[in-house]
């Protein structure tokens, strides 16, 4: 087919995507605190973009449940509700457990080795107090299992939930190291079950890996 020459090449990442990614991360990290009023002009200046991509990012963030928009008035970061922990974690645990069942039947030796390497890096990040890196490695571990399970619905729904889980998890991983080292051991148990192609055991250990921190985090958060 003839390829047109008179077109503008798109930017690698649009201003809206850049604004969305950065504001989302600030909310997750707690740089923008729950309940904080977001001023589009200030954010536009900080990110060196116009106000339009900031407002477009707000709309997407509202769809994700990270901000609340009040047209003509203001936009604020949504509050973290402690009770939501008891809804988010069991739902994600069910999705991840199902993913582990699928993965047990499909996983390769090479993918097992990748999981072991990620878990080792995860342990090192915890020991060195690298909170955000530990959170990202934990997500990489679970996301790889989801990918191996090859179920697009699980991938889509879990990604949506993970956005909110990250906010809670970030708080959790700032707590003393002893509270998170259990995750390293649980990951090892999941890997062993996957190596044995034991779908039932993999699912059970995966569920434990989500439900245990749910209870610990619920106890840690005071509001």
Short mmCIF file of C-alpha atoms in Angstrom, two decimals:
data_model
loop_
_atom_site.label_atom_id
_atom_site.label_comp_id
_atom_site.label_asym_id
_atom_site.label_seq_id
_atom_site.Cartn_x
_atom_site.Cartn_y
_atom_site.Cartn_z
CA UNK A 1 0.00 0.00 0.00
CA UNK A 2 1.25 3.55 -0.67
CA UNK A 3 2.57 5.24 2.45
CA UNK A 4 1.68 8.94 2.81
CA UNK A 5 4.56 11.34 3.35
CA UNK A 6 2.75 14.52 4.30
CA UNK A 7 1.90 13.72 7.90
CA UNK A 8 3.21 14.74 11.29
CA UNK A 9 4.89 12.00 13.28
CA UNK A 10 3.20 11.60 16.67
CA UNK A 11 5.20 12.28 19.80
CA UNK A 12 6.46 9.19 21.55
CA UNK A 13 4.32 10.13 24.53
CA UNK A 14 1.59 12.76 24.46
CA UNK A 15 1.29 15.61 26.94
CA UNK A 16 -1.89 14.03 28.28
CA UNK A 17 -0.19 10.67 28.83
CA UNK A 18 2.77 12.33 30.51
CA UNK A 19 0.49 14.33 32.79
CA UNK A 20 -1.62 11.26 33.59
CA UNK A 21 1.40 9.11 34.42
CA UNK A 22 3.05 11.69 36.65
CA UNK A 23 -0.06 12.81 38.54
CA UNK A 24 -1.08 9.17 39.02
CA UNK A 25 2.32 8.40 40.49
CA UNK A 26 2.21 11.43 42.78
CA UNK A 27 -1.15 10.25 44.10
CA UNK A 28 0.09 6.69 44.61
CA UNK A 29 3.27 7.83 46.37
CA UNK A 30 1.35 10.24 48.57
CA UNK A 31 3.05 13.35 47.17
CA UNK A 32 -0.49 14.51 46.43
CA UNK A 33 -2.27 13.56 49.62
CA UNK A 34 -5.85 12.29 49.96
CA UNK A 35 -8.29 15.17 49.89
CA UNK A 36 -5.79 17.62 48.40
CA UNK A 37 -7.16 20.17 45.96
CA UNK A 38 -5.56 19.93 42.53
CA UNK A 39 -5.01 23.19 40.66
CA UNK A 40 -4.62 22.64 36.94
CA UNK A 41 -2.58 25.81 36.35
CA UNK A 42 0.02 24.82 38.96
CA UNK A 43 0.29 21.27 37.66
CA UNK A 44 0.55 22.54 34.09
CA UNK A 45 3.46 24.78 35.08
CA UNK A 46 5.20 21.98 36.99
CA UNK A 47 4.87 19.53 34.10
CA UNK A 48 5.59 22.11 31.40
CA UNK A 49 2.35 21.46 29.53
CA UNK A 50 -0.80 23.45 28.87
CA UNK A 51 -3.87 23.20 31.09
CA UNK A 52 -5.77 21.12 28.51
CA UNK A 53 -3.79 17.86 28.97
CA UNK A 54 -4.00 18.34 32.74
CA UNK A 55 -7.80 18.55 32.54
CA UNK A 56 -7.88 15.52 30.22
CA UNK A 57 -5.72 13.63 32.71
CA UNK A 58 -8.13 14.61 35.50
CA UNK A 59 -10.99 12.99 33.57
CA UNK A 60 -9.07 9.72 33.22
CA UNK A 61 -7.99 9.82 36.85
CA UNK A 62 -11.63 10.29 37.87
CA UNK A 63 -12.54 7.19 35.86
CA UNK A 64 -9.82 5.34 37.77
CA UNK A 65 -11.25 6.59 41.06
CA UNK A 66 -8.14 8.56 42.03
CA UNK A 67 -9.67 12.04 41.86
CA UNK A 68 -13.12 13.55 42.26
CA UNK A 69 -14.12 16.35 39.90
CA UNK A 70 -16.69 18.99 40.74
CA UNK A 71 -17.29 20.88 37.46
CA UNK A 72 -16.90 24.61 37.81
CA UNK A 73 -15.61 24.22 41.35
CA UNK A 74 -12.61 22.00 42.05
CA UNK A 75 -10.84 18.68 41.65
CA UNK A 76 -9.52 16.76 44.66
CA UNK A 77 -7.55 13.58 45.28
CA UNK A 78 -9.95 10.90 46.54
CA UNK A 79 -9.63 9.85 50.14
CA UNK A 80 -8.27 6.43 51.08
CA UNK A 81 -11.04 4.63 52.89
CA UNK A 82 -9.78 2.02 55.32
CA UNK A 83 -12.82 -0.18 54.72
CA UNK A 84 -11.94 -0.45 51.02
CA UNK A 85 -8.95 -2.61 51.94
CA UNK A 86 -11.36 -5.40 52.84
CA UNK A 87 -12.95 -5.13 49.39
CA UNK A 88 -9.94 -4.59 47.15
CA UNK A 89 -7.59 -7.26 48.46
CA UNK A 90 -9.99 -10.24 48.42
CA UNK A 91 -11.08 -9.34 44.89
CA UNK A 92 -7.48 -9.12 43.67
CA UNK A 93 -6.65 -12.31 45.58
CA UNK A 94 -9.41 -14.16 43.72
CA UNK A 95 -8.13 -12.92 40.35
CA UNK A 96 -4.49 -13.71 41.13
CA UNK A 97 -5.41 -17.15 42.49
CA UNK A 98 -7.20 -17.97 39.27
CA UNK A 99 -4.22 -16.68 37.29
CA UNK A 100 -1.94 -18.98 39.30
CA UNK A 101 -4.17 -21.96 38.45
CA UNK A 102 -3.90 -21.18 34.74
CA UNK A 103 -0.17 -20.47 34.99
CA UNK A 104 0.55 -23.80 36.69
CA UNK A 105 -0.49 -25.58 33.51
CA UNK A 106 1.43 -23.31 31.12
CA UNK A 107 4.56 -22.03 32.84
CA UNK A 108 8.01 -22.89 31.45
CA UNK A 109 11.30 -23.51 33.25
CA UNK A 110 12.61 -20.22 31.88
CA UNK A 111 9.67 -18.34 33.36
CA UNK A 112 10.20 -20.09 36.70
CA UNK A 113 13.78 -18.81 36.72
CA UNK A 114 12.58 -15.28 35.98
CA UNK A 115 10.18 -15.47 38.95
CA UNK A 116 13.03 -16.61 41.20
CA UNK A 117 15.20 -13.72 40.05
CA UNK A 118 12.40 -11.18 40.61
CA UNK A 119 11.78 -12.54 44.09
CA UNK A 120 15.48 -12.30 44.93
CA UNK A 121 15.54 -8.68 43.79
CA UNK A 122 12.34 -8.08 45.79
CA UNK A 123 14.03 -9.38 48.95
CA UNK A 124 17.07 -7.19 48.34
CA UNK A 125 14.90 -4.12 47.83
CA UNK A 126 13.12 -4.76 51.13
CA UNK A 127 16.41 -5.22 53.01
CA UNK A 128 17.82 -2.00 51.58
CA UNK A 129 14.66 -0.01 52.31
CA UNK A 130 13.87 0.73 48.66
CA UNK A 131 10.13 1.00 49.11
CA UNK A 132 8.99 1.95 45.64
CA UNK A 133 11.32 -0.54 43.96
CA UNK A 134 10.05 -3.32 46.24
CA UNK A 135 6.48 -2.45 45.32
CA UNK A 136 7.29 -2.52 41.61
CA UNK A 137 9.11 -5.87 41.87
CA UNK A 138 6.18 -7.37 43.77
CA UNK A 139 3.89 -6.24 40.96
CA UNK A 140 6.28 -7.65 38.35
CA UNK A 141 6.15 -11.01 40.12
CA UNK A 142 2.36 -11.16 40.08
CA UNK A 143 2.01 -9.63 36.63
CA UNK A 144 4.29 -12.27 35.13
CA UNK A 145 2.07 -15.00 36.57
CA UNK A 146 -0.98 -13.22 35.17
CA UNK A 147 0.71 -13.00 31.77
CA UNK A 148 1.66 -16.69 31.85
CA UNK A 149 -1.95 -17.56 32.71
CA UNK A 150 -2.95 -16.01 29.38
CA UNK A 151 -6.39 -14.72 30.37
CA UNK A 152 -7.03 -11.20 29.13
CA UNK A 153 -9.98 -10.64 31.45
CA UNK A 154 -7.88 -11.39 34.53
CA UNK A 155 -5.16 -9.07 33.23
CA UNK A 156 -7.60 -6.21 32.58
CA UNK A 157 -9.52 -6.42 35.85
CA UNK A 158 -6.43 -6.95 38.01
CA UNK A 159 -4.66 -3.96 36.42
CA UNK A 160 -7.61 -1.74 37.32
CA UNK A 161 -7.61 -2.96 40.93
CA UNK A 162 -3.84 -2.67 41.19
CA UNK A 163 -4.02 1.08 40.73
CA UNK A 164 -5.83 1.35 44.06
CA UNK A 165 -3.90 -1.44 45.75
CA UNK A 166 -0.70 0.48 45.05
CA UNK A 167 -1.83 3.36 47.25
CA UNK A 168 -2.36 1.03 50.20
CA UNK A 169 0.71 -1.06 49.42
CA UNK A 170 2.93 2.00 49.35
CA UNK A 171 1.90 2.79 52.92
CA UNK A 172 2.39 -0.86 53.90
CA UNK A 173 5.92 -1.14 52.51
CA UNK A 174 7.00 1.89 54.52
CA UNK A 175 6.43 -0.12 57.69
CA UNK A 176 9.23 -2.13 59.39
CA UNK A 177 10.87 -4.75 57.19
CA UNK A 178 9.66 -7.66 59.32
CA UNK A 179 6.14 -6.95 58.10
CA UNK A 180 7.00 -7.61 54.45
CA UNK A 181 9.64 -10.36 54.48
CA UNK A 182 6.81 -12.89 54.74
CA UNK A 183 5.93 -11.99 51.15
CA UNK A 184 9.33 -13.24 49.98
CA UNK A 185 8.67 -16.64 51.56
CA UNK A 186 5.16 -16.76 50.12
CA UNK A 187 6.53 -15.99 46.67
CA UNK A 188 8.94 -18.90 47.06
CA UNK A 189 6.03 -21.19 47.93
CA UNK A 190 4.11 -20.02 44.87
CA UNK A 191 7.14 -20.68 42.67
CA UNK A 192 7.56 -24.18 44.10
CA UNK A 193 3.90 -25.00 43.46
CA UNK A 194 4.20 -23.72 39.89
CA UNK A 195 7.32 -25.84 39.37
CA UNK A 196 5.36 -28.89 40.47
CA UNK A 197 2.44 -27.93 38.20
CA UNK A 198 0.27 -27.99 41.33
CA UNK A 199 -2.53 -25.58 40.41
CA UNK A 200 -4.43 -25.97 43.68
CA UNK A 201 -1.38 -25.27 45.84
CA UNK A 202 -0.30 -22.34 43.66
CA UNK A 203 -3.75 -20.77 43.99
CA UNK A 204 -3.82 -21.30 47.78
CA UNK A 205 -0.38 -19.75 48.32
CA UNK A 206 -1.27 -16.88 46.02
CA UNK A 207 -4.41 -16.14 48.02
CA UNK A 208 -2.39 -16.20 51.25
CA UNK A 209 0.07 -13.75 49.71
CA UNK A 210 -2.76 -11.21 49.35
CA UNK A 211 -4.94 -11.91 52.37
CA UNK A 212 -2.14 -11.83 54.98
CA UNK A 213 -0.96 -8.30 54.11
CA UNK A 214 -4.58 -7.20 53.89
CA UNK A 215 -5.08 -7.97 57.59
CA UNK A 216 -1.71 -6.47 58.56
CA UNK A 217 -2.32 -3.29 56.59
CA UNK A 218 -5.83 -2.93 57.97
CA UNK A 219 -4.40 -3.03 61.49
CA UNK A 220 -1.70 -0.48 60.66
CA UNK A 221 -3.95 2.21 59.21
CA UNK A 222 -5.51 4.28 61.98
CA UNK A 223 -8.23 6.10 60.07
#
